[in-house]
Amino acid sequence: MFNIYSSIFIFAALGAVFVVAPFVISWLIAPRNPSQRKSSTYECGEAPVGSAWIQYNVRYYIFALIFLIFDVEVIFLFPWAVTLRSLGVLGLIEMFIFLAILALGLVYAWKKGALEWL
Amino acid sequence: MKYIYDIRLIFDFVFSLGARLWELTGLPLWLYSQIKIVVIGSILLGVISLAVMFLIWLERRLSAHFQSRIGPNRVGWQGSLQAVADIVKLLAKENITPANADVVVYLLAPMVVFAAAFMAYIALPVAPRLVVNNFSLGILYILSISSLGVIGILMAGWSSNNKYSLIGGMRSAAQMISYEIPLVLAVLSVIMMAGSLNLSEIVASQKNFFDWHIFRQPLAFLIYFVAATAEINRLPFDIPEAESELTAGFHTEYSGIRFGIFFLAEFANMMIVASIVTSLFLGGWHGFGFLPPIAWFLIKDAFTIFTLIWFRWTFPRFRMDQLMNLGWKILTPLALLNIFVTGIRMFIK
């Protein structure tokens, strides 16, 4: 068990190190002369207007909710898909009922206009 | 000859030799297996970097040909060392950190994006037994890890404190939630037929040419390919970095090698998608003899990547609402339908 999952952490660390190394090299050889103009926020040459950390309307809020429902559903589907052959027709029908309810949910959201980009 | 055919034998030989030497030192064996993974990971990093350099050259040359230009042809034979020159240039460029940025998150973002891409390679078999760790949950692991990259993109977009970056990051998240569902559902129909989550076993189930899932699951293949193109932000789904409206999207404020890392991660992600397409739909390392399995895998991989590059110069970019519509109103219902059809077909035969 330890051997199987330790590789994930080792790879995460290796990936991070692989990114840090060029940062360090570049820090050593690249020129550094920052100025106020240079380090100001880029806005196509204009002086930036205000901060970007504002509250703005995230339009896909309802999409995110539907996504959450479907993502959880998919987790249920994975073990079912693997064992489908041994589950037989009954397992197939049961999952189809589950899927049909979800598909109905999608149709309902669609009809309610939740899938429109407002 | 045997070693060319099965590269894994070389690794077996070297690591068994290493194990002998390790026993002489008397240190615990679990430490050796960890060091083994570090060594394999480092080799893999080298291979990925080389492959990315090759792909950058390939993409630039192909793009040039698609547009009746010549493209880079000065550095090395036919410009093949252009990527090396580019890396040196990027390393020597000044790194501009915007004054208003959240510096910690700003610097962590490229790391998250690349590490997420790199971690997915653990469960990717390129030839029989040639895989870092043969997870029994292989494809599920790859799907979950590769969708972590969007967190890095969001971090980059938010921490830059730039309006273009913020919108780019948000769009990337919107794209992820729209295309994750059809993507996973398309993969599910393949899993139903193969009866396993392990990529090696899925590939093993496609031994004969007409068992390749592209023939048994053509719809799933199309859905997966479209959704995966959207997941890795390639054109025509590259609205997170749409240069005509958002300058460079989430990496507007990144300069020098920091931008280079995002570029590297994009190509690393492209290779993962191409490898998954190859393993799930194109029969993985199964070929028509006369070449070692890994060569067949790489040929199919290269062809898939070529198709992705081809897409870039063929399709115009989608608008945000069109993109969401395609994901939710076309691909998701189609993928659900495909699961129904696959299930019924499996039991009617």
Short mmCIF file of N, CA, C and O in Angstrom, two decimals, chain A residues 2-4 6-8 10-12 14-16 18-20 22-23 25-26 29-34 38-39 41-44 49-53 56 58 60 63-64 66-67 70-71 73-74 77-78 80-82 84-85 88-89 92 96 99-100 103 106 110 115-117, chain B residues 33-34 37-38 41 44-45 49 91-100 111 114 118-119 122 132-133 135 140-141 158 161-164 166 170 173-174 177 180-181 184 188 191-193 195 197 247 252-253 257-258 264 320-321 324-325 328-329 336 339-340 343-344 346-347:
data_model
loop_
_atom_site.label_atom_id
_atom_site.label_comp_id
_atom_site.label_asym_id
_atom_site.label_seq_id
_atom_site.Cartn_x
_atom_site.Cartn_y
_atom_site.Cartn_z
N PHE A 2 1.83 1.26 0.92
CA PHE A 2 2.71 2.42 1.07
C PHE A 2 3.46 2.68 -0.22
O PHE A 2 3.53 3.81 -0.69
N ASN A 3 3.95 1.58 -0.82
CA ASN A 3 4.73 1.73 -2.05
C ASN A 3 3.89 2.27 -3.19
O ASN A 3 4.37 3.03 -4.01
N ILE A 4 2.63 1.84 -3.24
CA ILE A 4 1.78 2.28 -4.35
C ILE A 4 1.53 3.77 -4.27
O ILE A 4 1.72 4.49 -5.23
N SER A 6 3.00 6.10 -2.28
CA SER A 6 4.12 7.02 -2.07
C SER A 6 4.58 7.61 -3.39
O SER A 6 5.04 8.75 -3.43
N SER A 7 4.40 6.86 -4.49
CA SER A 7 4.88 7.36 -5.77
C SER A 7 4.17 8.65 -6.16
O SER A 7 4.75 9.51 -6.81
N ILE A 8 2.90 8.77 -5.73
CA ILE A 8 2.16 10.00 -6.06
C ILE A 8 2.83 11.20 -5.42
O ILE A 8 3.07 12.22 -6.07
N ILE A 10 5.94 11.40 -4.30
CA ILE A 10 7.27 11.61 -4.87
C ILE A 10 7.17 12.36 -6.19
O ILE A 10 7.93 13.30 -6.45
N PHE A 11 6.19 11.98 -7.00
CA PHE A 11 6.04 12.65 -8.29
C PHE A 11 5.61 14.10 -8.11
O PHE A 11 6.07 14.97 -8.84
N ALA A 12 4.75 14.36 -7.13
CA ALA A 12 4.35 15.74 -6.89
C ALA A 12 5.56 16.57 -6.50
O ALA A 12 5.76 17.68 -7.02
N LEU A 14 8.75 15.88 -7.18
CA LEU A 14 9.65 16.00 -8.34
C LEU A 14 9.15 17.07 -9.30
O LEU A 14 9.93 17.88 -9.81
N GLY A 15 7.84 17.07 -9.53
CA GLY A 15 7.27 18.08 -10.42
C GLY A 15 7.52 19.48 -9.91
O GLY A 15 7.91 20.36 -10.67
N ALA A 16 7.35 19.68 -8.60
CA ALA A 16 7.57 21.01 -8.03
C ALA A 16 9.04 21.40 -8.14
O ALA A 16 9.37 22.52 -8.52
N PHE A 18 11.17 20.35 -10.32
CA PHE A 18 11.48 20.59 -11.72
C PHE A 18 11.07 22.00 -12.14
O PHE A 18 11.65 22.57 -13.05
N VAL A 19 10.05 22.55 -11.48
CA VAL A 19 9.64 23.92 -11.79
C VAL A 19 10.52 24.92 -11.06
O VAL A 19 10.87 25.97 -11.60
N VAL A 20 10.93 24.57 -9.83
CA VAL A 20 11.73 25.51 -9.05
C VAL A 20 13.12 25.69 -9.67
O VAL A 20 13.65 26.80 -9.70
N PRO A 22 14.39 25.79 -12.84
CA PRO A 22 14.56 26.88 -13.80
C PRO A 22 14.32 28.26 -13.19
O PRO A 22 14.96 29.23 -13.60
N PHE A 23 13.44 28.33 -12.18
CA PHE A 23 13.23 29.62 -11.50
C PHE A 23 14.54 30.09 -10.88
O PHE A 23 14.91 31.27 -10.98
N ILE A 25 17.65 29.10 -11.69
CA ILE A 25 18.63 29.41 -12.75
C ILE A 25 18.34 30.81 -13.30
O ILE A 25 19.25 31.64 -13.46
N SER A 26 17.07 31.05 -13.57
CA SER A 26 16.70 32.33 -14.16
C SER A 26 16.98 33.47 -13.16
O SER A 26 17.41 34.56 -13.54
N ILE A 29 20.75 34.18 -13.53
CA ILE A 29 21.35 34.75 -14.75
C ILE A 29 20.55 35.89 -15.35
O ILE A 29 21.08 36.65 -16.14
N ALA A 30 19.27 36.02 -14.99
CA ALA A 30 18.47 37.04 -15.66
C ALA A 30 18.75 38.41 -15.05
O ALA A 30 19.07 38.52 -13.87
N PRO A 31 18.65 39.46 -15.87
CA PRO A 31 18.82 40.81 -15.33
C PRO A 31 17.65 41.18 -14.41
O PRO A 31 16.57 40.60 -14.52
N ARG A 32 17.90 42.09 -13.51
CA ARG A 32 16.83 42.54 -12.61
C ARG A 32 16.92 44.05 -12.46
O ARG A 32 17.82 44.56 -11.80
N ASN A 33 16.08 44.77 -13.11
CA ASN A 33 15.97 46.18 -12.77
C ASN A 33 14.52 46.62 -12.85
O ASN A 33 14.08 47.16 -13.85
N PRO A 34 13.79 46.31 -11.81
CA PRO A 34 12.36 46.64 -11.81
C PRO A 34 12.15 48.15 -11.69
O PRO A 34 12.96 48.86 -11.10
N LYS A 38 7.20 49.31 -15.00
CA LYS A 38 7.34 47.95 -15.51
C LYS A 38 6.51 46.98 -14.69
O LYS A 38 5.90 46.05 -15.23
N SER A 39 6.48 47.16 -13.38
CA SER A 39 5.79 46.17 -12.54
C SER A 39 4.33 46.55 -12.28
O SER A 39 3.68 45.93 -11.45
N THR A 41 0.32 46.69 -13.26
CA THR A 41 -0.52 45.69 -13.91
C THR A 41 -0.68 46.01 -15.39
O THR A 41 -0.89 47.16 -15.76
N TYR A 42 -0.59 44.95 -16.21
CA TYR A 42 -0.69 45.14 -17.65
C TYR A 42 -2.13 45.38 -18.06
O TYR A 42 -3.02 44.57 -17.76
N GLU A 43 -2.38 46.50 -18.72
CA GLU A 43 -3.72 46.71 -19.25
C GLU A 43 -3.63 47.37 -20.62
O GLU A 43 -4.16 48.46 -20.85
N CYS A 44 -2.90 46.71 -21.51
CA CYS A 44 -2.75 47.17 -22.89
C CYS A 44 -2.20 48.59 -22.97
O CYS A 44 -2.65 49.39 -23.80
N VAL A 49 -7.07 50.55 -14.24
CA VAL A 49 -8.17 51.18 -13.51
C VAL A 49 -8.58 50.26 -12.38
O VAL A 49 -9.12 49.18 -12.62
N GLY A 50 -8.29 50.64 -11.17
CA GLY A 50 -8.72 49.87 -10.01
C GLY A 50 -8.03 48.51 -9.93
O GLY A 50 -7.14 48.19 -10.69
N SER A 51 -8.46 47.73 -8.95
CA SER A 51 -7.90 46.40 -8.74
C SER A 51 -8.73 45.37 -9.49
O SER A 51 -9.87 45.62 -9.86
N ALA A 52 -8.13 44.19 -9.74
CA ALA A 52 -8.91 43.12 -10.38
C ALA A 52 -9.61 42.27 -9.33
O ALA A 52 -10.41 41.42 -9.67
N TRP A 53 -9.27 42.49 -8.06
CA TRP A 53 -9.91 41.70 -7.01
C TRP A 53 -11.24 42.34 -6.63
O TRP A 53 -11.37 43.01 -5.60
N TYR A 56 -17.45 40.02 -9.00
CA TYR A 56 -18.18 40.15 -10.26
C TYR A 56 -19.03 38.92 -10.49
O TYR A 56 -18.81 37.87 -9.88
N VAL A 58 -20.27 35.75 -11.46
CA VAL A 58 -19.83 34.50 -12.05
C VAL A 58 -21.04 33.84 -12.65
O VAL A 58 -21.90 33.32 -11.97
N TYR A 60 -21.68 31.23 -14.41
CA TYR A 60 -21.94 29.80 -14.52
C TYR A 60 -22.21 29.17 -13.17
O TYR A 60 -21.96 28.00 -12.97
N PHE A 63 -24.46 26.25 -13.44
CA PHE A 63 -23.74 25.16 -14.09
C PHE A 63 -22.90 24.41 -13.06
O PHE A 63 -22.81 23.19 -13.09
N ALA A 64 -22.28 25.17 -12.17
CA ALA A 64 -21.42 24.54 -11.16
C ALA A 64 -22.23 23.61 -10.28
O ALA A 64 -21.76 22.53 -9.91
N ILE A 66 -25.03 22.00 -11.12
CA ILE A 66 -25.37 20.80 -11.90
C ILE A 66 -24.15 19.90 -12.04
O ILE A 66 -24.23 18.68 -11.95
N PHE A 67 -23.00 20.56 -12.24
CA PHE A 67 -21.76 19.80 -12.37
C PHE A 67 -21.51 18.96 -11.13
O PHE A 67 -21.13 17.79 -11.22
N PHE A 70 -23.68 15.87 -11.11
CA PHE A 70 -23.25 14.87 -12.08
C PHE A 70 -21.93 14.23 -11.68
O PHE A 70 -21.70 13.05 -11.91
N ASP A 71 -21.06 15.04 -11.07
CA ASP A 71 -19.76 14.50 -10.70
C ASP A 71 -19.91 13.43 -9.63
O ASP A 71 -19.23 12.40 -9.66
N GLU A 73 -22.56 11.62 -9.21
CA GLU A 73 -23.20 10.50 -9.89
C GLU A 73 -22.16 9.63 -10.60
O GLU A 73 -22.21 8.40 -10.54
N VAL A 74 -21.19 10.30 -11.22
CA VAL A 74 -20.18 9.56 -11.98
C VAL A 74 -19.36 8.66 -11.06
O VAL A 74 -18.99 7.54 -11.43
N LEU A 77 -21.04 5.59 -10.74
CA LEU A 77 -21.05 4.80 -11.96
C LEU A 77 -19.78 3.98 -12.15
O LEU A 77 -19.82 2.93 -12.76
N PHE A 78 -18.65 4.47 -11.61
CA PHE A 78 -17.39 3.78 -11.87
C PHE A 78 -17.38 2.33 -11.38
O PHE A 78 -17.12 1.42 -12.18
N TRP A 80 -19.84 0.44 -10.76
CA TRP A 80 -20.86 -0.28 -11.53
C TRP A 80 -20.33 -0.69 -12.90
O TRP A 80 -20.51 -1.83 -13.34
N ALA A 81 -19.64 0.25 -13.57
CA ALA A 81 -19.14 -0.04 -14.91
C ALA A 81 -18.14 -1.18 -14.90
O ALA A 81 -18.11 -2.00 -15.81
N VAL A 82 -17.31 -1.24 -13.83
CA VAL A 82 -16.28 -2.28 -13.79
C VAL A 82 -16.92 -3.66 -13.60
O VAL A 82 -16.52 -4.63 -14.23
N LEU A 84 -20.00 -4.60 -14.27
CA LEU A 84 -21.26 -4.75 -15.00
C LEU A 84 -21.51 -6.17 -15.47
O LEU A 84 -22.61 -6.71 -15.32
N ARG A 85 -20.47 -6.85 -15.99
CA ARG A 85 -20.66 -8.19 -16.53
C ARG A 85 -21.17 -9.16 -15.48
O ARG A 85 -22.05 -9.98 -15.74
N GLY A 88 -25.03 -8.55 -14.17
CA GLY A 88 -26.12 -9.07 -14.98
C GLY A 88 -27.16 -8.03 -15.33
O GLY A 88 -26.99 -6.83 -15.08
N VAL A 89 -28.26 -8.52 -15.88
CA VAL A 89 -29.28 -7.61 -16.42
C VAL A 89 -29.91 -6.77 -15.31
O VAL A 89 -30.23 -5.60 -15.49
N LEU A 92 -27.94 -3.80 -14.58
CA LEU A 92 -28.06 -2.85 -15.69
C LEU A 92 -29.34 -2.03 -15.54
O LEU A 92 -29.32 -0.80 -15.63
N PHE A 96 -29.83 1.93 -14.86
CA PHE A 96 -30.53 2.72 -15.87
C PHE A 96 -31.61 3.58 -15.24
O PHE A 96 -31.83 4.72 -15.66
N LEU A 99 -29.74 6.44 -13.75
CA LEU A 99 -29.30 7.35 -14.80
C LEU A 99 -30.48 8.12 -15.39
O LEU A 99 -30.36 9.31 -15.69
N ALA A 100 -31.62 7.42 -15.53
CA ALA A 100 -32.79 8.07 -16.14
C ALA A 100 -33.27 9.22 -15.25
O ALA A 100 -33.63 10.29 -15.75
N ALA A 103 -30.92 12.00 -15.88
CA ALA A 103 -31.17 12.59 -17.19
C ALA A 103 -32.41 13.48 -17.14
O ALA A 103 -32.42 14.57 -17.70
N LEU A 106 -31.48 16.69 -15.71
CA LEU A 106 -30.83 17.56 -16.71
C LEU A 106 -31.89 18.20 -17.60
O LEU A 106 -31.84 19.41 -17.89
N TRP A 110 -32.71 22.11 -18.00
CA TRP A 110 -32.70 22.67 -19.34
C TRP A 110 -33.99 23.46 -19.60
O TRP A 110 -33.98 24.62 -20.02
N LEU A 115 -29.58 26.21 -18.18
CA LEU A 115 -28.44 26.01 -19.07
C LEU A 115 -28.27 27.16 -20.05
O LEU A 115 -27.52 27.06 -21.00
N GLU A 116 -28.99 28.26 -19.81
CA GLU A 116 -28.82 29.42 -20.71
C GLU A 116 -27.75 30.34 -20.14
O GLU A 116 -27.67 30.55 -18.94
N TRP A 117 -26.95 30.85 -21.02
CA TRP A 117 -25.91 31.81 -20.61
C TRP A 117 -26.55 33.19 -20.56
O TRP A 117 -26.84 33.77 -21.59
N SER B 33 13.01 1.19 -2.75
CA SER B 33 11.92 1.29 -3.72
C SER B 33 11.50 2.74 -3.93
O SER B 33 11.05 3.11 -5.02
N GLN B 34 11.66 3.56 -2.88
CA GLN B 34 11.35 4.98 -3.06
C GLN B 34 12.37 5.66 -3.97
O GLN B 34 12.02 6.46 -4.83
N ILE B 37 11.69 5.02 -7.48
CA ILE B 37 10.65 5.86 -8.07
C ILE B 37 11.22 7.24 -8.41
O ILE B 37 10.89 7.82 -9.45
N VAL B 38 12.10 7.75 -7.52
CA VAL B 38 12.71 9.05 -7.81
C VAL B 38 13.52 8.98 -9.10
O VAL B 38 13.43 9.88 -9.96
N GLY B 41 11.20 8.74 -12.01
CA GLY B 41 10.55 10.04 -12.21
C GLY B 41 11.48 11.02 -12.88
O GLY B 41 11.07 11.77 -13.77
N LEU B 44 11.76 10.21 -16.45
CA LEU B 44 10.52 10.60 -17.11
C LEU B 44 10.49 12.11 -17.36
O LEU B 44 10.08 12.58 -18.43
N LEU B 45 10.99 12.88 -16.37
CA LEU B 45 11.04 14.35 -16.55
C LEU B 45 11.90 14.70 -17.76
O LEU B 45 11.53 15.57 -18.56
N SER B 49 10.61 16.54 -21.10
CA SER B 49 11.17 17.80 -21.59
C SER B 49 11.61 17.67 -23.04
O SER B 49 11.35 18.55 -23.86
N LEU B 91 15.17 31.67 -20.11
CA LEU B 91 15.87 31.65 -18.83
C LEU B 91 16.59 32.97 -18.59
O LEU B 91 16.72 33.43 -17.44
N ALA B 92 17.10 33.59 -19.66
CA ALA B 92 17.88 34.81 -19.49
C ALA B 92 17.04 36.07 -19.49
O ALA B 92 17.55 37.17 -19.40
N LYS B 93 15.71 35.90 -19.61
CA LYS B 93 14.84 37.08 -19.62
C LYS B 93 14.55 37.54 -18.20
O LYS B 93 14.50 36.75 -17.27
N GLU B 94 14.30 38.83 -18.10
CA GLU B 94 13.95 39.37 -16.79
C GLU B 94 12.56 38.87 -16.38
O GLU B 94 11.65 38.84 -17.20
N ASN B 95 12.45 38.46 -15.11
CA ASN B 95 11.16 38.04 -14.60
C ASN B 95 10.47 39.23 -13.95
O ASN B 95 10.94 39.74 -12.93
N ILE B 96 9.38 39.67 -14.53
CA ILE B 96 8.68 40.82 -13.99
C ILE B 96 7.57 40.33 -13.09
O ILE B 96 6.66 39.63 -13.55
N THR B 97 7.66 40.65 -11.81
CA THR B 97 6.59 40.30 -10.88
C THR B 97 5.73 41.53 -10.70
O THR B 97 6.21 42.55 -10.25
N PRO B 98 4.45 41.45 -11.07
CA PRO B 98 3.62 42.64 -10.92
C PRO B 98 3.52 43.08 -9.47
O PRO B 98 3.44 42.25 -8.55
N ALA B 99 3.55 44.39 -9.27
CA ALA B 99 3.62 44.93 -7.91
C ALA B 99 2.36 44.61 -7.11
O ALA B 99 2.43 44.41 -5.90
N ASN B 100 1.23 44.51 -7.79
CA ASN B 100 -0.03 44.31 -7.06
C ASN B 100 -0.38 42.84 -6.89
O ASN B 100 -1.43 42.53 -6.35
N MET B 111 3.78 25.90 -10.59
CA MET B 111 4.14 24.63 -9.97
C MET B 111 2.95 23.68 -9.94
O MET B 111 3.06 22.50 -10.27
N PHE B 114 2.08 22.43 -13.47
CA PHE B 114 2.97 21.41 -14.02
C PHE B 114 2.94 20.13 -13.20
O PHE B 114 2.90 19.03 -13.77
N PHE B 118 2.28 16.39 -14.46
CA PHE B 118 3.33 15.37 -14.35
C PHE B 118 2.85 14.15 -13.56
O PHE B 118 3.18 13.02 -13.88
N MET B 119 2.05 14.39 -12.51
CA MET B 119 1.60 13.29 -11.66
C MET B 119 0.74 12.30 -12.45
O MET B 119 0.68 11.12 -12.12
N ILE B 122 2.13 8.81 -13.86
CA ILE B 122 2.44 7.62 -13.07
C ILE B 122 1.72 6.40 -13.61
O ILE B 122 2.28 5.32 -13.73
N VAL B 132 5.11 3.40 -14.49
CA VAL B 132 5.74 3.71 -13.21
C VAL B 132 5.06 2.92 -12.10
O VAL B 132 5.70 2.26 -11.29
N ASN B 133 3.75 2.99 -12.06
CA ASN B 133 3.02 2.28 -11.03
C ASN B 133 1.71 1.80 -11.63
O ASN B 133 0.90 2.61 -12.05
N PHE B 135 -1.40 1.22 -11.22
CA PHE B 135 -2.57 1.38 -10.36
C PHE B 135 -3.73 0.55 -10.89
O PHE B 135 -4.01 0.56 -12.09
N LEU B 140 -9.13 6.24 -13.53
CA LEU B 140 -9.81 7.13 -12.57
C LEU B 140 -8.80 8.09 -11.94
O LEU B 140 -9.06 9.29 -11.81
N TYR B 141 -7.63 7.55 -11.61
CA TYR B 141 -6.56 8.37 -11.03
C TYR B 141 -6.14 9.46 -12.02
O TYR B 141 -6.05 10.64 -11.65
N TRP B 158 -6.15 34.52 -10.60
CA TRP B 158 -6.56 35.38 -9.49
C TRP B 158 -5.38 36.17 -8.94
O TRP B 158 -5.48 37.37 -8.69
N ASN B 161 -3.77 39.68 -10.25
CA ASN B 161 -4.45 40.95 -10.03
C ASN B 161 -4.57 41.72 -11.34
O ASN B 161 -4.28 42.91 -11.41
N ASN B 162 -4.95 41.00 -12.36
CA ASN B 162 -5.09 41.59 -13.68
C ASN B 162 -6.45 41.14 -14.20
O ASN B 162 -6.82 39.98 -14.04
N LYS B 163 -7.18 42.06 -14.81
CA LYS B 163 -8.55 41.71 -15.21
C LYS B 163 -8.58 40.60 -16.25
O LYS B 163 -9.41 39.71 -16.20
N TYR B 164 -7.65 40.67 -17.21
CA TYR B 164 -7.63 39.63 -18.24
C TYR B 164 -7.35 38.26 -17.62
O TYR B 164 -7.97 37.26 -17.97
N LEU B 166 -7.89 37.28 -14.56
CA LEU B 166 -9.02 36.82 -13.74
C LEU B 166 -10.09 36.21 -14.64
O LEU B 166 -10.58 35.10 -14.38
N MET B 170 -11.34 32.29 -14.67
CA MET B 170 -12.74 31.94 -14.46
C MET B 170 -13.29 31.14 -15.64
O MET B 170 -14.02 30.17 -15.47
N ALA B 173 -12.24 27.60 -15.44
CA ALA B 173 -13.04 26.82 -14.50
C ALA B 173 -14.38 26.46 -15.13
O ALA B 173 -14.85 25.32 -15.02
N ALA B 174 -15.00 27.43 -15.82
CA ALA B 174 -16.29 27.18 -16.45
C ALA B 174 -16.16 26.06 -17.48
O ALA B 174 -17.01 25.17 -17.58
N ILE B 177 -15.87 22.59 -15.73
CA ILE B 177 -17.11 21.98 -15.23
C ILE B 177 -18.04 21.59 -16.37
O ILE B 177 -18.86 20.71 -16.20
N GLU B 180 -15.94 18.19 -18.11
CA GLU B 180 -15.56 17.05 -17.29
C GLU B 180 -16.59 15.94 -17.38
O GLU B 180 -16.25 14.76 -17.48
N ILE B 181 -17.88 16.31 -17.37
CA ILE B 181 -18.95 15.30 -17.34
C ILE B 181 -18.98 14.46 -18.62
O ILE B 181 -18.87 13.23 -18.54
N VAL B 184 -15.87 12.17 -18.72
CA VAL B 184 -15.88 10.99 -17.85
C VAL B 184 -16.91 9.98 -18.33
O VAL B 184 -16.66 8.77 -18.31
N LEU B 188 -16.40 6.13 -19.32
CA LEU B 188 -17.16 5.08 -18.65
C LEU B 188 -17.65 4.01 -19.62
O LEU B 188 -17.62 2.82 -19.30
N ILE B 191 -14.97 1.71 -20.16
CA ILE B 191 -14.73 0.88 -18.99
C ILE B 191 -15.77 -0.24 -18.91
O ILE B 191 -15.46 -1.38 -18.56
N MET B 192 -17.02 0.08 -19.27
CA MET B 192 -18.07 -0.95 -19.25
C MET B 192 -17.70 -2.12 -20.14
O MET B 192 -17.88 -3.28 -19.79
N MET B 193 -17.13 -1.82 -21.31
CA MET B 193 -16.78 -2.89 -22.24
C MET B 193 -15.52 -3.62 -21.79
O MET B 193 -15.43 -4.84 -21.92
N GLY B 195 -14.31 -3.69 -18.64
CA GLY B 195 -14.48 -4.29 -17.33
C GLY B 195 -13.32 -4.06 -16.38
O GLY B 195 -13.08 -4.86 -15.48
N LEU B 197 -10.53 -0.73 -14.63
CA LEU B 197 -10.08 0.65 -14.61
C LEU B 197 -8.58 0.73 -14.89
O LEU B 197 -8.03 1.81 -15.04
N THR B 247 -5.62 39.29 -24.29
CA THR B 247 -4.15 39.30 -24.48
C THR B 247 -3.56 37.91 -24.32
O THR B 247 -3.31 37.26 -25.29
N THR B 252 -1.17 36.30 -18.59
CA THR B 252 -0.80 37.63 -19.10
C THR B 252 0.39 38.21 -18.33
O THR B 252 1.31 38.77 -18.92
N GLU B 253 0.38 38.05 -17.00
CA GLU B 253 1.40 38.70 -16.17
C GLU B 253 2.65 37.85 -15.99
O GLU B 253 3.54 38.22 -15.23
N ILE B 257 10.78 32.60 -17.91
CA ILE B 257 10.65 31.16 -17.77
C ILE B 257 9.34 30.78 -17.07
O ILE B 257 8.85 29.67 -17.21
N ARG B 258 8.75 31.72 -16.34
CA ARG B 258 7.48 31.40 -15.69
C ARG B 258 6.40 31.14 -16.74
O ARG B 258 5.59 30.23 -16.59
N LEU B 264 5.14 24.51 -21.07
CA LEU B 264 5.57 23.13 -20.86
C LEU B 264 4.40 22.29 -20.36
O LEU B 264 4.16 21.18 -20.84
N MET B 320 -17.92 31.93 -25.52
CA MET B 320 -18.14 31.29 -24.22
C MET B 320 -19.48 30.56 -24.16
O MET B 320 -19.56 29.41 -23.74
N ASP B 321 -20.58 31.21 -24.59
CA ASP B 321 -21.89 30.57 -24.44
C ASP B 321 -22.04 29.40 -25.40
O ASP B 321 -22.66 28.39 -25.07
N MET B 324 -20.34 26.48 -23.70
CA MET B 324 -21.14 25.86 -22.65
C MET B 324 -22.30 25.08 -23.25
O MET B 324 -22.62 23.99 -22.79
N ASN B 325 -22.91 25.62 -24.31
CA ASN B 325 -24.00 24.91 -24.97
C ASN B 325 -23.53 23.58 -25.53
O ASN B 325 -24.21 22.56 -25.35
N TRP B 328 -23.02 21.15 -22.50
CA TRP B 328 -24.16 20.69 -21.71
C TRP B 328 -25.31 20.17 -22.55
O TRP B 328 -26.00 19.25 -22.15
N LYS B 329 -25.53 20.79 -23.72
CA LYS B 329 -26.73 20.44 -24.47
C LYS B 329 -26.48 19.41 -25.56
O LYS B 329 -27.41 18.81 -26.08
N LEU B 336 -24.62 10.34 -22.25
CA LEU B 336 -25.58 9.55 -21.48
C LEU B 336 -26.24 8.50 -22.38
O LEU B 336 -26.33 7.32 -22.02
N ILE B 339 -24.05 5.61 -23.04
CA ILE B 339 -23.97 4.63 -21.96
C ILE B 339 -25.17 3.69 -22.01
O ILE B 339 -25.03 2.47 -21.88
N PHE B 340 -26.37 4.25 -22.25
CA PHE B 340 -27.56 3.40 -22.37
C PHE B 340 -27.38 2.37 -23.48
O PHE B 340 -27.59 1.17 -23.30
N GLY B 343 -24.77 -0.30 -22.66
CA GLY B 343 -25.27 -1.27 -21.69
C GLY B 343 -26.21 -2.26 -22.33
O GLY B 343 -26.08 -3.49 -22.12
N ILE B 344 -27.14 -1.77 -23.14
CA ILE B 344 -28.12 -2.67 -23.76
C ILE B 344 -27.41 -3.61 -24.74
O ILE B 344 -27.66 -4.81 -24.75
N MET B 346 -24.42 -4.70 -24.67
CA MET B 346 -23.61 -5.71 -24.00
C MET B 346 -24.43 -6.92 -23.61
O MET B 346 -23.93 -8.04 -23.54
N PHE B 347 -25.74 -6.72 -23.31
CA PHE B 347 -26.54 -7.83 -22.81
C PHE B 347 -27.39 -8.47 -23.89
O PHE B 347 -27.87 -9.58 -23.73
#
